Amino acid sequence: MDLISKRAGLKVTAKNIFVTGPPGCGKSTVIEKLLARIEKPATGFFTREIREKSRRTGFSITTLDGKKGILSHENIKMGSKVGKYGVNLHDIDEIAVPSMMPAMAGEIVVIDEVGKMECFSLLFRQTLIKVLDSQHPVIGSIAQKGDKFIREIRARDDVLLVPLTKKNRDAPELIDQLLSAVHQILPGDLIDMRPLG
């Protein structure tokens, strides 16, 4: 079964792959599974929920090389807010953004995610455009809905959008089809194309 939309599948020249879907549908997990099958250097960051006594209080930033920061937290009272969470522009600019800058040729850039919180940072938006325009492949997640900037990223000709749901996120063929898309971008000997099952 083809789990990647026909519209997305037509973008055979896309070098930037973004999974998209509602919050909690497993976007970060799918990216991690995909990266585990690609034997190539990568840089970038993931966002994670911060939970205190089983209650979500914010979101963290963790780079692939182990740096950690706070994306947003309910205790941040100043500046930009998304719901009850104050956004930490300092850690976006000082931790997430530097991780988006590849240090070697052909390095994959992981961006989890392009969302409303991250996009409050002008530096994040500027760096994202530079990376998408570069020769480096990008694998990431992007908000299902958003402002003009997010809509423009989603609509780029070099972006392959992969819709993710709670129904298809655990399907082995989803990772296999994503690997096929990556295979068009990267040399085949750097990708484990064996089926997961």
Coordinates of C-alpha atoms in Angstrom, one line a residue:
M1 CA 0.0 0.0 0.0
D2 CA 1.3 3.5 -0.9
L3 CA 1.4 5.5 2.3
I4 CA 3.0 8.5 0.7
S5 CA 0.4 10.7 -1.0
K6 CA 0.3 10.8 -4.8
R7 CA 0.9 14.5 -4.8
A8 CA 4.0 14.0 -2.7
G9 CA 5.1 11.1 -4.8
L10 CA 5.2 13.3 -7.9
K11 CA 8.0 15.4 -6.4
V12 CA 10.7 13.1 -7.5
T13 CA 13.3 16.0 -7.4
A14 CA 12.6 16.8 -3.8
K15 CA 15.7 16.7 -1.6
N16 CA 13.9 17.8 1.6
I17 CA 11.5 15.3 3.3
F18 CA 9.1 16.5 5.9
V19 CA 6.6 14.3 7.8
T20 CA 3.5 16.2 8.8
G21 CA 0.4 15.5 10.9
P22 CA -1.4 16.4 14.1
P23 CA 0.4 16.7 17.5
G24 CA 1.2 13.3 19.0
C25 CA 1.0 11.3 15.8
G26 CA 4.6 10.1 16.1
K27 CA 6.5 12.4 13.7
S28 CA 9.7 12.3 15.8
T29 CA 9.7 8.6 16.1
V30 CA 9.3 8.1 12.4
I31 CA 12.3 10.4 11.8
E32 CA 14.4 8.4 14.3
K33 CA 13.5 5.1 12.6
L34 CA 14.4 6.6 9.2
L35 CA 17.8 7.9 10.4
A36 CA 18.6 4.5 11.9
R37 CA 18.5 3.1 8.4
I38 CA 20.7 5.7 6.8
E39 CA 24.4 5.3 7.3
K40 CA 25.4 8.9 6.7
P41 CA 26.5 11.8 9.0
A42 CA 23.7 13.9 10.3
T43 CA 23.3 17.1 12.4
G44 CA 20.2 18.9 13.7
F45 CA 17.8 18.6 16.6
F46 CA 14.7 17.0 18.0
T47 CA 12.0 18.5 20.3
R48 CA 10.6 16.5 23.2
E49 CA 7.9 17.0 25.7
I50 CA 9.0 18.0 29.2
R51 CA 6.9 16.2 31.8
E52 CA 6.8 16.9 35.5
K53 CA 4.8 14.4 37.6
S54 CA 3.2 13.0 34.4
R55 CA 2.0 16.5 33.4
R56 CA 3.4 18.3 30.3
T57 CA 5.0 21.5 31.3
G58 CA 6.9 22.4 28.1
F59 CA 9.2 21.2 25.3
S60 CA 12.9 20.6 25.2
I61 CA 15.5 20.8 22.4
T62 CA 18.1 18.0 22.0
T63 CA 20.7 18.2 19.3
L64 CA 22.1 15.1 17.6
D65 CA 25.5 15.8 19.3
G66 CA 23.9 15.9 22.7
K67 CA 23.4 19.6 23.5
K68 CA 20.2 20.3 25.4
G69 CA 17.9 23.4 25.8
I70 CA 14.4 24.5 26.5
L71 CA 12.2 25.3 23.6
S72 CA 9.2 26.4 25.7
H73 CA 7.9 26.2 29.2
E74 CA 4.9 27.2 31.2
N75 CA 7.2 29.0 33.6
I76 CA 8.5 31.4 30.9
K77 CA 6.3 34.4 31.4
M78 CA 7.9 37.0 29.1
G79 CA 8.0 37.2 25.3
S80 CA 6.2 35.1 22.7
K81 CA 3.7 32.5 23.8
V82 CA 1.9 29.5 22.3
G83 CA -1.0 28.6 24.6
K84 CA 0.3 28.5 28.1
Y85 CA 4.0 28.0 27.0
G86 CA 6.5 30.8 26.8
V87 CA 8.9 30.4 24.0
N88 CA 12.7 30.4 24.7
L89 CA 14.2 32.3 21.7
H90 CA 17.6 32.2 23.3
D91 CA 17.9 28.4 23.2
I92 CA 16.4 28.2 19.7
D93 CA 19.0 30.7 18.5
E94 CA 21.9 29.3 20.5
I95 CA 21.3 25.5 20.4
A96 CA 18.8 24.5 17.7
V97 CA 20.0 26.9 15.0
P98 CA 23.7 26.1 15.1
S99 CA 22.8 22.4 14.9
M100 CA 21.1 23.1 11.6
M101 CA 24.4 24.2 10.0
P102 CA 26.2 21.2 8.5
A103 CA 30.0 20.9 9.0
M104 CA 30.7 18.6 6.1
A105 CA 29.7 17.9 2.6
G106 CA 26.6 15.7 2.2
E107 CA 25.6 15.8 5.8
I108 CA 21.9 15.3 6.5
V109 CA 20.1 18.1 8.4
V110 CA 17.4 17.0 10.9
I111 CA 14.8 19.6 11.9
D112 CA 12.1 18.4 14.3
E113 CA 10.2 20.5 13.9
V114 CA 9.2 23.5 11.8
G115 CA 6.4 24.7 14.0
K116 CA 4.9 27.9 15.4
M117 CA 7.3 28.0 18.4
E118 CA 10.5 27.6 16.4
C119 CA 9.3 30.1 13.8
F120 CA 9.1 33.0 16.4
S121 CA 12.9 33.1 15.8
L122 CA 13.9 35.1 12.8
L123 CA 17.3 33.4 12.9
F124 CA 15.6 30.0 12.7
R125 CA 13.5 31.0 9.7
Q126 CA 16.5 32.5 7.9
T127 CA 18.7 29.4 8.6
L128 CA 15.9 27.1 7.5
I129 CA 15.7 28.8 4.1
K130 CA 19.4 28.6 3.7
V131 CA 19.5 24.9 4.5
L132 CA 16.6 24.1 2.3
D133 CA 18.2 26.0 -0.6
S134 CA 21.6 24.2 0.0
Q135 CA 22.8 20.9 -1.4
H136 CA 22.3 19.2 1.9
P137 CA 19.2 16.9 2.3
V138 CA 16.8 17.8 5.1
I139 CA 14.7 15.3 7.0
G140 CA 12.3 16.8 9.4
S141 CA 8.8 17.4 10.6
I142 CA 6.5 20.4 9.9
A143 CA 3.3 21.6 11.4
Q144 CA 0.1 20.5 9.7
K145 CA -1.2 24.1 9.8
G146 CA 0.6 27.4 10.2
D147 CA 1.2 30.9 9.1
K148 CA 2.3 32.2 5.7
F149 CA 5.9 31.1 6.3
I150 CA 5.0 27.5 7.2
R151 CA 2.6 27.3 4.3
E152 CA 5.3 28.5 1.9
I153 CA 7.8 25.9 3.2
R154 CA 5.1 23.1 2.8
A155 CA 4.5 24.3 -0.8
R156 CA 8.1 24.3 -2.0
D157 CA 8.9 22.3 -5.1
D158 CA 11.9 20.7 -3.4
V159 CA 9.9 19.5 -0.3
L160 CA 8.3 16.1 -0.2
L161 CA 5.4 16.2 2.4
V162 CA 4.6 12.8 4.0
P163 CA 1.2 12.8 5.9
L164 CA 1.4 10.8 9.1
T165 CA -1.4 9.4 11.2
K166 CA -1.7 7.1 14.2
K167 CA -2.9 4.5 11.7
N168 CA 0.1 4.6 9.3
R169 CA 2.9 5.6 11.7
D170 CA 3.8 2.0 12.7
A171 CA 3.5 0.5 9.2
P172 CA 6.8 -1.0 8.1
E173 CA 6.1 -0.1 4.6
L174 CA 6.0 3.6 5.6
I175 CA 9.7 3.6 6.5
D176 CA 10.5 1.5 3.4
Q177 CA 8.7 4.1 1.2
L178 CA 10.5 6.9 2.9
L179 CA 13.8 5.1 2.4
S180 CA 13.0 4.8 -1.3
A181 CA 12.5 8.6 -1.4
V182 CA 15.8 9.1 0.4
H183 CA 17.5 6.7 -2.0
Q184 CA 16.8 9.2 -4.9
I185 CA 18.8 11.8 -3.0
L186 CA 21.7 9.9 -1.4
P187 CA 24.1 7.2 -2.8
G188 CA 22.5 3.8 -2.4
D189 CA 25.4 2.3 -0.5
L190 CA 24.7 4.6 2.4
I191 CA 21.2 3.4 2.9
D192 CA 20.0 0.1 4.4
M193 CA 17.2 -0.8 1.9
R194 CA 16.3 -4.1 3.5
P195 CA 12.6 -4.3 4.5
L196 CA 12.0 -3.9 8.2
G197 CA 9.6 -6.9 8.5

